[in-house]
Amino acid sequence: MLTQGNDRVKALIKLLQTESDAYGPVLKRELAAAIKADPVRVQSALLEEFKTSAPLSIVHTLEEICWEDLAAALARFAAKINPDLEEGLTLLSKFTAPAAGRKDVAAPLDAMARELRPALLNAKNHAEIAGILSHYFFRVCGFQTMPSNLDVKDISFARFLRKKRGSSLCAACLYVTVGQRYGLDVNLVDLAGRVLVHLRGLHRRESLFIDPLDNGKLLSAEDCRGYIRARQIEWTDEFLSPLSSRLIVRRFIANMIYVLNKLRDERRLTYLREYLEIIKN
C-alpha cells in the first residue's frame, strides 16, 4: 500500500513538471491533499524520485502548498481563546520543515521530562528547580543558544530540539514547555527586548528569572531592575508581564522576517508577513 501511495505522489510530481498552466492548479490541489493526508509519504516519494536533489520548481511548489496550509492552521490557532504554545511552535516548525509534526516536538520534550522527573520531584524550592533545569539543558543535553540568527532554520523549535542549537527564544520556550509538564508556574517576559524565563514558587512569594542566552544564569528581580537602569530606561512593572502564547509566536515570526529581510527573500517573506497579520488579528 505504501508503494502504491508513493507511485501516485511521484506521478503527480512528474506531471507538475510537464503540464501546462491550465492543469497546474488542479495538480497542485491534488498534491496539497496528499501532503495534508500524509506529509511523510510525500517526502519519501520525493526522495525516491530524486536521489540527489529535486528540481527547484518542484521544491517551490511543495513549499508553497505547505505554506498555504500553514496559514489556515495558524488562523485556527489564533482563533482559540487560550492557544497552546507547544501547538504554535509545532506549526511554525513546518515553515522550514513541512513534514514536521507534533511528535517531533512532543516526543523529545516528553523524554526530557521523564529524565528530569526524579530530580524535580526532590527539589526543595523554585531556585533548585531552576538550577536543575539549566544544568540539565545546557550541561547534560548540550543545548546551545546563538546570540544572532543567521539562518531562518535556527528559529525552528523542532529543529532546535533535534540539533540542540538555535535561538535564545527557542531555549526560553524549552523551559516553558518542559516546566508545564510538571505544572510549574513558568512564563516568558520581555525585559526591553531581552527575553527571560520567569519562574514562580508555589505561593508566588518566591520569584526568579532565567537568562537562556547566558546558559541559564539565574537572576533576581533586583538584577532585572539593575539591567533596565543600566540601559537608562524607566522601570515599569509591565516588563514582568507574562507573554501570551500569541505574542511568543508573533516574536518567532518577526525574528524569521528579520533574517529573511537581510536575504531579501521576498518569496518566503510574503508568507511570513501574512502569518504575522493572522496572529495580530
mmCIF file of N, CA, C and O in Angstrom, residues 27 34 50 60 93-94 124 131 137 161 195 219 222 226 236 262 274 277:
data_model
loop_
_atom_site.group_PDB
_atom_site.id
_atom_site.type_symbol
_atom_site.label_atom_id
_atom_site.label_comp_id
_atom_site.label_asym_id
_atom_site.label_seq_id
_atom_site.Cartn_x
_atom_site.Cartn_y
_atom_site.Cartn_z
ATOM 1 N N LEU A 27 -3.459 19.929 -10.463
ATOM 2 C CA LEU A 27 -2.434 19.019 -9.943
ATOM 3 C C LEU A 27 -1.929 19.494 -8.584
ATOM 4 O O LEU A 27 -1.665 18.686 -7.692
ATOM 5 N N ALA A 34 -2.583 15.308 -0.828
ATOM 6 C CA ALA A 34 -1.684 14.204 -0.462
ATOM 7 C C ALA A 34 -0.757 14.620 0.679
ATOM 8 O O ALA A 34 -0.500 13.847 1.606
ATOM 9 N N PHE A 50 13.883 11.647 -6.695
ATOM 10 C CA PHE A 50 15.082 12.451 -6.946
ATOM 11 C C PHE A 50 16.147 12.070 -5.923
ATOM 12 O O PHE A 50 16.114 12.534 -4.785
ATOM 13 N N HIS A 60 9.752 24.447 -4.842
ATOM 14 C CA HIS A 60 8.961 25.653 -4.572
ATOM 15 C C HIS A 60 7.469 25.334 -4.525
ATOM 16 O O HIS A 60 6.744 25.857 -3.659
ATOM 17 N N SER A 93 7.303 25.342 13.027
ATOM 18 C CA SER A 93 8.403 24.469 12.598
ATOM 19 C C SER A 93 8.176 23.943 11.185
ATOM 20 O O SER A 93 9.119 23.578 10.482
ATOM 21 N N LYS A 94 6.905 23.915 10.769
ATOM 22 C CA LYS A 94 6.576 23.432 9.423
ATOM 23 C C LYS A 94 7.032 24.397 8.337
ATOM 24 O O LYS A 94 7.110 24.015 7.164
ATOM 25 N N LYS A 124 13.868 21.187 46.519
ATOM 26 C CA LYS A 124 13.340 21.799 47.745
ATOM 27 C C LYS A 124 12.596 23.104 47.467
ATOM 28 O O LYS A 124 11.673 23.462 48.184
ATOM 29 N N GLY A 131 17.830 25.677 38.852
ATOM 30 C CA GLY A 131 19.203 25.194 38.693
ATOM 31 C C GLY A 131 19.254 23.830 38.029
ATOM 32 O O GLY A 131 20.118 23.569 37.183
ATOM 33 N N PHE A 137 19.598 21.158 30.746
ATOM 34 C CA PHE A 137 19.515 21.620 29.353
ATOM 35 C C PHE A 137 20.892 21.929 28.773
ATOM 36 O O PHE A 137 21.215 21.473 27.667
ATOM 37 N N LEU A 161 15.215 21.269 18.969
ATOM 38 C CA LEU A 161 15.183 20.065 19.812
ATOM 39 C C LEU A 161 16.034 18.948 19.223
ATOM 40 O O LEU A 161 16.610 18.141 19.957
ATOM 41 N N VAL A 195 14.541 38.519 26.344
ATOM 42 C CA VAL A 195 13.536 37.544 26.780
ATOM 43 C C VAL A 195 14.107 36.686 27.908
ATOM 44 O O VAL A 195 15.160 36.063 27.759
ATOM 45 N N LEU A 219 18.668 34.996 37.752
ATOM 46 C CA LEU A 219 18.618 36.418 38.064
ATOM 47 C C LEU A 219 17.489 36.680 39.048
ATOM 48 O O LEU A 219 16.454 36.017 39.018
ATOM 49 N N GLU A 222 15.728 42.171 41.400
ATOM 50 C CA GLU A 222 16.610 43.340 41.504
ATOM 51 C C GLU A 222 17.642 43.344 40.374
ATOM 52 O O GLU A 222 18.009 44.402 39.861
ATOM 53 N N GLY A 226 18.220 46.349 37.771
ATOM 54 C CA GLY A 226 19.560 46.885 37.532
ATOM 55 C C GLY A 226 19.897 46.903 36.055
ATOM 56 O O GLY A 226 20.528 47.843 35.560
ATOM 57 N N THR A 236 9.141 49.858 34.588
ATOM 58 C CA THR A 236 7.701 49.677 34.719
ATOM 59 C C THR A 236 7.430 48.207 34.980
ATOM 60 O O THR A 236 8.138 47.341 34.448
ATOM 61 N N LYS A 262 17.132 40.463 5.528
ATOM 62 C CA LYS A 262 18.553 40.628 5.199
ATOM 63 C C LYS A 262 18.902 39.915 3.902
ATOM 64 O O LYS A 262 19.762 40.362 3.139
ATOM 65 N N GLU A 274 2.060 37.450 5.956
ATOM 66 C CA GLU A 274 0.660 37.033 6.082
ATOM 67 C C GLU A 274 0.429 36.364 7.439
ATOM 68 O O GLU A 274 -0.568 36.639 8.122
ATOM 69 N N GLU A 277 0.166 38.945 10.225
ATOM 70 C CA GLU A 277 -1.134 39.610 10.243
ATOM 71 C C GLU A 277 -2.202 38.685 10.833
ATOM 72 O O GLU A 277 -3.088 39.141 11.565
#
